[in-house]
Amino acid sequence: MSIEFRSERRNLEVLTANEKSIKYEIEQRWDPLTSRMAVICPHLREKWVRFYDEQNEEWLEEMIEESKENCPFCRPVIDNIIAKFPKHQMDESILKLNDIYVFPNLYPRADFEAVVTSPDIHGLNIKDLGEAKVYDFLNAAFECIKKAYRSNAQLLYPVIGCNYLPPAGASLMHFHMQISIQKVPFNYVKNLIHFSERYEATKDTNFWLNLIKINKDRKIAQKGSIYWYTPFAPSGFSEVRAVVNKSNFLNFTEDDIRNLADGVSNVLNYYYHRGFASFNFVIYSNTLKAKNNRFFAGARIVARPSPSPSCKCIDSWYMPFLLEESIVLERPEDLAREIRDWF
Ligand SMILES: [Zn+2]
């Protein structure tokens, strides 16, 4: 089966100001497919976890309530101000499925970007994101991706992402998901495709099927075609991943989307019980042209720090954090020209 779960333990020692020795053990782990290293530091858990599960609920409720005023995604403002799809992108100027609206992101960073939201939901506690609600959002996103691809066959690499609350990079409190599609794969997906194909070419067997067979210690559940697990070498807080034994979104059935919604909702429910309020997820696909199943489509969810008056940074959303894409705001040439004056 040949999957290596490589890890090494290291002992660290620190001397306090009065020269008392403190010893720690850390564990370095390498992702069995990509070799990306993760460091597990159990001694930091106590220190870090309070940034994640200490709720300032009263302040958060106030923030959510205050943000309702002039919220661009609440009625009646949404119907007057949201962007519209040009005809060459979509037959409908705004895609509406029951109470869900899908419309272009006014500030795109990929070849195609859209927002998925419901004007009927403003702020939301993550415990209220049940399977039916998540399904409605995901189903609308999948519909939009299919339509966008039908209009432009170069929109090959779609992801559905969610940033909830400012610590996860959300600039609006109103609950929404996003669709990002590129002609080329996002870095994270590109690496997974590359290493999955290389594994199959050299070992003549499928990495993902092998992983599912031997990953028992980290298996969470298998629901239909979706396998939920915790990664051996995680890169986020309380990270949960899923793989689907289908390569691309065009092969997903309604049952697959329901199972995906059910799993996302279960993880969020768990997060709520851990005291977390904020999260990121992405659901990714191989190229929509993919014919083989060497690569499995999948999902990643991570908990993010709890919102607080001092934690409102919005630059670590799903694209840099989960898809390993850097978004920069200035051309390096312009920056160099400016910095030269300081030398
Ligand atoms: Zn709103």
Tab-separated table of C-alpha atoms and ligand atoms in Angstrom:
chain	number	residue	atom	x	y	z
A	1	MET	CA	0.000	0.000	0.000
A	2	SER	CA	3.047	2.177	0.601
A	3	ILE	CA	1.907	5.297	2.356
A	4	GLU	CA	4.408	6.603	4.865
A	5	PHE	CA	3.201	8.482	7.940
A	6	ARG	CA	6.560	9.977	8.848
A	7	SER	CA	7.015	11.792	12.143
A	8	GLU	CA	9.884	12.737	14.429
A	9	ARG	CA	9.793	13.896	18.021
A	10	ARG	CA	12.121	16.631	19.213
A	11	ASN	CA	12.959	17.720	22.754
A	12	LEU	CA	13.341	21.418	23.417
A	13	GLU	CA	14.680	23.109	26.537
A	14	VAL	CA	14.212	26.702	27.650
A	15	LEU	CA	15.780	28.318	30.732
A	16	THR	CA	13.628	30.751	32.684
A	17	ALA	CA	15.039	34.064	33.982
A	18	ASN	CA	16.068	32.298	37.224
A	19	GLU	CA	17.598	29.443	35.249
A	20	LYS	CA	14.923	26.853	35.849
A	21	SER	CA	14.834	24.348	33.023
A	22	ILE	CA	11.570	23.844	31.126
A	23	LYS	CA	11.393	20.935	28.719
A	24	TYR	CA	8.974	20.541	25.845
A	25	GLU	CA	8.381	17.874	23.251
A	26	ILE	CA	7.275	18.787	19.761
A	27	GLU	CA	6.468	16.479	16.876
A	28	GLN	CA	7.249	17.162	13.250
A	29	ARG	CA	4.994	15.363	10.812
A	30	TRP	CA	5.188	15.188	7.037
A	31	ASP	CA	2.077	15.010	4.887
A	32	PRO	CA	2.034	11.486	3.391
A	33	LEU	CA	1.279	12.828	-0.113
A	34	THR	CA	2.967	16.214	-0.432
A	35	SER	CA	5.657	16.028	2.315
A	36	ARG	CA	4.494	19.410	3.643
A	37	MET	CA	5.652	19.569	7.258
A	38	ALA	CA	3.404	20.271	10.238
A	39	VAL	CA	4.631	20.841	13.792
A	40	ILE	CA	2.495	19.587	16.633
A	41	CYS	CA	3.100	21.503	19.860
A	42	PRO	CA	0.805	20.187	22.608
A	43	HIS	CA	2.245	22.671	25.132
A	44	LEU	CA	0.830	25.558	23.122
A	45	ARG	CA	-2.694	24.224	23.235
A	46	GLU	CA	-3.517	25.793	26.565
A	47	LYS	CA	-2.099	29.154	25.516
A	48	TRP	CA	-3.653	29.226	22.058
A	49	VAL	CA	-6.996	27.639	22.639
A	50	ARG	CA	-8.309	30.650	24.513
A	51	PHE	CA	-7.892	32.762	21.389
A	52	TYR	CA	-10.205	30.314	19.678
A	53	ASP	CA	-12.804	29.375	22.232
A	54	GLU	CA	-13.082	32.399	24.511
A	55	GLN	CA	-16.255	34.030	23.350
A	56	ASN	CA	-17.043	37.670	23.800
A	57	GLU	CA	-20.666	36.884	23.022
A	58	GLU	CA	-22.197	40.140	24.152
A	59	TRP	CA	-19.791	42.156	22.019
A	60	LEU	CA	-20.304	39.830	19.043
A	61	GLU	CA	-24.103	40.102	19.245
A	62	GLU	CA	-23.743	43.875	19.336
A	63	MET	CA	-21.403	43.835	16.328
A	64	ILE	CA	-23.821	41.659	14.369
A	65	GLU	CA	-26.778	43.840	15.310
A	66	GLU	CA	-24.935	47.061	14.443
A	67	SER	CA	-23.791	45.661	11.107
A	68	LYS	CA	-27.413	45.090	10.023
A	69	GLU	CA	-27.763	48.781	9.387
A	70	ASN	CA	-26.810	49.462	5.758
A	71	CYS	CA	-25.789	45.813	5.279
A	72	PRO	CA	-25.460	45.379	1.503
A	73	PHE	CA	-26.747	41.792	1.642
A	74	CYS	CA	-29.923	42.479	3.680
A	75	ARG	CA	-33.244	43.517	2.153
A	76	PRO	CA	-34.082	45.955	0.710
A	77	VAL	CA	-30.501	47.150	0.005
A	78	ILE	CA	-29.405	43.901	-1.690
A	79	ASP	CA	-31.923	44.289	-4.521
A	80	ASN	CA	-30.636	47.755	-5.332
A	81	ILE	CA	-26.886	47.479	-5.082
A	82	ILE	CA	-25.508	44.018	-5.892
A	83	ALA	CA	-23.434	43.481	-9.021
A	84	LYS	CA	-24.867	41.635	-12.007
A	85	PHE	CA	-23.426	38.984	-14.298
A	86	PRO	CA	-22.686	40.160	-17.841
A	87	LYS	CA	-24.589	38.160	-20.522
A	88	HIS	CA	-21.429	36.356	-21.680
A	89	GLN	CA	-20.961	34.904	-18.162
A	90	MET	CA	-24.483	33.841	-17.243
A	91	ASP	CA	-27.968	33.888	-18.799
A	92	GLU	CA	-29.392	35.337	-15.588
A	93	SER	CA	-28.055	38.660	-14.311
A	94	ILE	CA	-28.473	37.297	-10.778
A	95	LEU	CA	-28.978	33.616	-10.065
A	96	LYS	CA	-31.827	33.030	-7.578
A	97	LEU	CA	-32.673	29.630	-6.105
A	98	ASN	CA	-35.446	29.963	-3.530
A	99	ASP	CA	-34.078	32.460	-1.005
A	100	ILE	CA	-30.457	32.140	-2.168
A	101	TYR	CA	-28.879	34.801	-4.393
A	102	VAL	CA	-25.705	34.244	-6.421
A	103	PHE	CA	-24.137	37.351	-7.954
A	104	PRO	CA	-20.671	38.569	-8.999
A	105	ASN	CA	-18.134	39.638	-6.416
A	106	LEU	CA	-17.579	43.349	-6.940
A	107	TYR	CA	-13.875	42.891	-6.120
A	108	PRO	CA	-12.778	39.754	-8.007
A	109	ARG	CA	-9.352	38.173	-7.580
A	110	ALA	CA	-9.875	35.169	-9.853
A	111	ASP	CA	-11.164	34.707	-13.422
A	112	PHE	CA	-14.692	34.286	-12.065
A	113	GLU	CA	-15.875	35.154	-8.580
A	114	ALA	CA	-19.354	35.173	-7.135
A	115	VAL	CA	-21.062	35.607	-3.775
A	116	VAL	CA	-23.690	33.160	-2.494
A	117	THR	CA	-25.974	34.558	0.190
A	118	SER	CA	-29.505	34.747	1.493
A	119	PRO	CA	-31.034	38.168	2.164
A	120	ASP	CA	-33.094	36.466	4.890
A	121	ILE	CA	-30.094	35.534	7.016
A	122	HIS	CA	-27.821	38.225	8.419
A	123	GLY	CA	-25.620	37.123	11.310
A	124	LEU	CA	-25.772	33.515	12.257
A	125	ASN	CA	-24.503	31.396	15.088
A	126	ILE	CA	-22.605	28.464	13.613
A	127	LYS	CA	-24.888	26.067	15.493
A	128	ASP	CA	-27.700	27.293	13.230
A	129	LEU	CA	-25.902	26.142	10.081
A	130	GLY	CA	-27.806	22.855	9.787
A	131	GLU	CA	-27.581	20.432	6.880
A	132	ALA	CA	-30.598	21.904	5.020
A	133	LYS	CA	-29.255	25.451	5.164
A	134	VAL	CA	-25.720	24.475	4.114
A	135	TYR	CA	-27.228	22.361	1.307
A	136	ASP	CA	-29.206	25.327	-0.078
A	137	PHE	CA	-26.027	27.425	-0.248
A	138	LEU	CA	-23.875	24.640	-1.716
A	139	ASN	CA	-26.525	23.617	-4.238
A	140	ALA	CA	-26.772	27.216	-5.500
A	141	ALA	CA	-22.966	27.374	-5.735
A	142	PHE	CA	-22.793	24.119	-7.738
A	143	GLU	CA	-25.513	25.415	-10.099
A	144	CYS	CA	-23.579	28.625	-10.647
A	145	ILE	CA	-20.329	26.746	-11.350
A	146	LYS	CA	-22.050	24.533	-13.950
A	147	LYS	CA	-23.620	27.544	-15.664
A	148	ALA	CA	-20.380	29.530	-15.659
A	149	TYR	CA	-18.541	26.578	-17.217
A	150	ARG	CA	-21.238	26.186	-19.874
A	151	SER	CA	-20.718	29.832	-20.859
A	152	ASN	CA	-16.937	29.717	-20.684
A	153	ALA	CA	-15.201	26.348	-21.042
A	154	GLN	CA	-11.963	27.897	-19.757
A	155	LEU	CA	-13.365	28.227	-16.212
A	156	LEU	CA	-11.863	24.892	-15.243
A	157	TYR	CA	-10.843	24.988	-11.578
A	158	PRO	CA	-13.692	25.938	-9.229
A	159	VAL	CA	-13.681	26.214	-5.461
A	160	ILE	CA	-16.491	27.033	-3.068
A	161	GLY	CA	-15.234	28.820	0.021
A	162	CYS	CA	-16.547	30.345	3.180
A	163	ASN	CA	-15.026	32.881	5.561
A	164	TYR	CA	-17.164	33.347	8.626
A	165	LEU	CA	-16.652	36.402	10.806
A	166	PRO	CA	-13.724	38.851	10.632
A	167	PRO	CA	-11.022	36.556	12.134
A	168	ALA	CA	-11.653	34.241	9.144
A	169	GLY	CA	-11.210	37.155	6.740
A	170	ALA	CA	-14.865	38.083	6.242
A	171	SER	CA	-15.275	41.772	5.536
A	172	LEU	CA	-19.055	41.545	6.047
A	173	MET	CA	-20.855	40.007	9.014
A	174	HIS	CA	-23.719	38.849	6.784
A	175	PHE	CA	-23.312	35.082	6.275
A	176	HIS	CA	-22.195	34.223	2.743
A	177	MET	CA	-20.175	31.732	0.749
A	178	GLN	CA	-18.045	32.505	-2.290
A	179	ILE	CA	-17.213	30.852	-5.574
A	180	SER	CA	-13.772	31.343	-7.107
A	181	ILE	CA	-12.906	29.819	-10.484
A	182	GLN	CA	-9.618	30.012	-12.340
A	183	LYS	CA	-8.341	28.826	-15.685
A	184	VAL	CA	-5.381	27.407	-13.742
A	185	PRO	CA	-5.533	25.489	-10.451
A	186	PHE	CA	-5.075	27.226	-7.093
A	187	ASN	CA	-1.690	26.351	-5.578
A	188	TYR	CA	-3.039	23.923	-2.985
A	189	VAL	CA	-5.095	22.070	-5.602
A	190	LYS	CA	-2.245	22.130	-8.126
A	191	ASN	CA	0.036	20.407	-5.606
A	192	LEU	CA	-2.545	17.775	-4.723
A	193	ILE	CA	-3.156	16.998	-8.410
A	194	HIS	CA	0.571	16.830	-9.130
A	195	PHE	CA	1.385	14.517	-6.209
A	196	SER	CA	-1.712	12.309	-6.714
A	197	GLU	CA	-0.792	11.743	-10.355
A	198	ARG	CA	2.865	11.152	-9.544
A	199	TYR	CA	1.911	8.619	-6.837
A	200	GLU	CA	-0.312	6.677	-9.225
A	201	ALA	CA	2.250	6.787	-12.030
A	202	THR	CA	5.082	5.478	-9.832
A	203	LYS	CA	3.168	3.046	-7.620
A	204	ASP	CA	0.428	1.975	-10.009
A	205	THR	CA	-2.222	2.413	-7.306
A	206	ASN	CA	-4.508	5.235	-6.157
A	207	PHE	CA	-3.255	7.326	-3.237
A	208	TRP	CA	-6.713	8.290	-1.943
A	209	LEU	CA	-8.117	4.762	-1.945
A	210	ASN	CA	-4.998	3.589	-0.114
A	211	LEU	CA	-5.252	6.435	2.384
A	212	ILE	CA	-8.876	5.558	3.173
A	213	LYS	CA	-7.878	1.926	3.776
A	214	ILE	CA	-5.123	2.636	6.293
A	215	ASN	CA	-6.180	5.924	7.903
A	216	LYS	CA	-8.279	4.282	10.641
A	217	ASP	CA	-6.886	6.323	13.539
A	218	ARG	CA	-7.969	9.547	11.872
A	219	LYS	CA	-11.186	8.421	10.176
A	220	ILE	CA	-14.276	10.369	11.230
A	221	ALA	CA	-16.992	8.948	8.968
A	222	GLN	CA	-17.834	7.703	5.503
A	223	LYS	CA	-21.113	9.134	4.246
A	224	GLY	CA	-22.041	7.988	0.758
A	225	SER	CA	-19.100	8.802	-1.473
A	226	ILE	CA	-17.579	11.225	1.047
A	227	TYR	CA	-14.843	10.224	3.486
A	228	TRP	CA	-14.309	12.595	6.454
A	229	TYR	CA	-11.039	12.519	8.379
A	230	THR	CA	-8.489	14.526	10.288
A	231	PRO	CA	-5.206	15.033	8.408
A	232	PHE	CA	-2.008	13.378	9.692
A	233	ALA	CA	-0.126	16.681	9.213
A	234	PRO	CA	-2.713	19.428	9.673
A	235	SER	CA	-2.156	23.040	8.766
A	236	GLY	CA	-4.987	24.647	10.687
A	237	PHE	CA	-6.687	24.607	14.085
A	238	SER	CA	-9.006	21.590	14.557
A	239	GLU	CA	-8.720	20.932	10.820
A	240	VAL	CA	-11.081	18.417	9.255
A	241	ARG	CA	-10.780	17.239	5.660
A	242	ALA	CA	-12.962	15.252	3.289
A	243	VAL	CA	-12.373	13.512	-0.007
A	244	VAL	CA	-14.979	12.438	-2.519
A	245	ASN	CA	-14.239	9.522	-4.821
A	246	LYS	CA	-15.001	11.736	-7.790
A	247	SER	CA	-12.495	13.923	-9.477
A	248	ASN	CA	-14.538	16.945	-10.434
A	249	PHE	CA	-17.651	18.872	-9.476
A	250	LEU	CA	-19.525	18.020	-12.685
A	251	ASN	CA	-19.791	14.414	-11.459
A	252	PHE	CA	-21.306	15.347	-8.080
A	253	THR	CA	-24.887	14.109	-7.600
A	254	GLU	CA	-27.533	15.690	-5.409
A	255	ASP	CA	-26.739	13.014	-2.791
A	256	ASP	CA	-23.060	14.010	-2.854
A	257	ILE	CA	-23.964	17.651	-2.232
A	258	ARG	CA	-26.343	16.621	0.574
A	259	ASN	CA	-23.655	14.447	2.180
A	260	LEU	CA	-21.179	17.283	1.880
A	261	ALA	CA	-23.653	19.691	3.505
A	262	ASP	CA	-24.326	17.180	6.269
A	263	GLY	CA	-20.609	16.787	6.993
A	264	VAL	CA	-19.888	20.529	6.980
A	265	SER	CA	-22.824	21.070	9.313
A	266	ASN	CA	-21.614	18.291	11.671
A	267	VAL	CA	-18.135	19.812	11.874
A	268	LEU	CA	-19.598	23.272	12.573
A	269	ASN	CA	-21.790	21.810	15.275
A	270	TYR	CA	-18.702	20.269	16.852
A	271	TYR	CA	-16.893	23.621	16.588
A	272	TYR	CA	-19.814	25.303	18.357
A	273	HIS	CA	-19.564	22.816	21.206
A	274	ARG	CA	-15.824	23.499	21.438
A	275	GLY	CA	-16.680	27.188	21.805
A	276	PHE	CA	-15.481	28.264	18.337
A	277	ALA	CA	-17.426	30.915	16.423
A	278	SER	CA	-15.342	31.559	13.323
A	279	PHE	CA	-14.184	29.241	10.528
A	280	ASN	CA	-12.941	28.904	6.945
A	281	PHE	CA	-13.682	26.157	4.504
A	282	VAL	CA	-12.986	25.357	0.884
A	283	ILE	CA	-14.423	22.670	-1.330
A	284	TYR	CA	-12.210	22.051	-4.371
A	285	SER	CA	-12.282	20.119	-7.619
A	286	ASN	CA	-9.917	18.862	-10.283
A	287	THR	CA	-10.279	20.459	-13.712
A	288	LEU	CA	-13.872	20.136	-14.883
A	289	LYS	CA	-12.447	18.284	-17.902
A	290	ALA	CA	-10.874	15.535	-15.752
A	291	LYS	CA	-11.718	12.058	-16.976
A	292	ASN	CA	-9.785	9.939	-14.469
A	293	ASN	CA	-10.080	9.587	-10.688
A	294	ARG	CA	-6.391	9.713	-9.782
A	295	PHE	CA	-7.233	12.893	-7.880
A	296	PHE	CA	-10.215	13.052	-5.503
A	297	ALA	CA	-12.137	16.312	-5.057
A	298	GLY	CA	-12.297	17.362	-1.430
A	299	ALA	CA	-12.890	19.843	1.351
A	300	ARG	CA	-10.991	21.404	4.254
A	301	ILE	CA	-12.461	23.159	7.291
A	302	VAL	CA	-10.516	24.969	10.008
A	303	ALA	CA	-11.546	26.860	13.128
A	304	ARG	CA	-10.307	30.438	13.358
A	305	PRO	CA	-9.782	32.681	16.380
A	306	SER	CA	-12.873	33.954	18.141
A	307	PRO	CA	-13.954	37.445	17.150
A	308	SER	CA	-12.968	40.118	19.631
A	309	PRO	CA	-12.505	43.875	19.494
A	310	SER	CA	-8.805	43.295	18.769
A	311	CYS	CA	-9.188	40.577	16.138
A	312	LYS	CA	-10.632	42.032	12.984
A	313	CYS	CA	-7.915	41.263	10.480
A	314	ILE	CA	-9.358	40.368	7.103
A	315	ASP	CA	-6.319	39.264	5.108
A	316	SER	CA	-6.260	35.606	6.075
A	317	TRP	CA	-9.337	34.268	4.343
A	318	TYR	CA	-9.683	30.990	2.451
A	319	MET	CA	-7.614	31.891	-0.584
A	320	PRO	CA	-4.310	32.581	1.194
A	321	PHE	CA	-5.033	30.317	4.162
A	322	LEU	CA	-6.451	27.177	2.555
A	323	LEU	CA	-5.561	27.475	-1.133
A	324	GLU	CA	-2.032	28.859	-0.609
A	325	GLU	CA	-2.651	31.785	-2.949
A	326	SER	CA	-1.071	35.104	-2.048
A	327	ILE	CA	-3.200	38.142	-2.715
A	328	VAL	CA	-1.089	41.299	-2.876
A	329	LEU	CA	-2.343	44.794	-3.324
A	330	GLU	CA	0.540	46.443	-5.133
A	331	ARG	CA	2.903	45.655	-7.958
A	332	PRO	CA	6.397	44.792	-6.610
A	333	GLU	CA	7.835	47.247	-9.167
A	334	ASP	CA	5.762	50.102	-7.645
A	335	LEU	CA	6.782	49.063	-4.138
A	336	ALA	CA	10.469	48.997	-5.104
A	337	ARG	CA	10.169	52.483	-6.620
A	338	GLU	CA	8.673	53.802	-3.372
A	339	ILE	CA	11.100	52.074	-1.007
A	340	ARG	CA	14.131	53.296	-2.983
A	341	ASP	CA	13.627	56.760	-1.471
A	342	TRP	CA	14.188	55.303	2.006
A	343	PHE	CA	17.619	53.967	1.175
B	1	ZN	ZN	-27.171	41.591	6.266
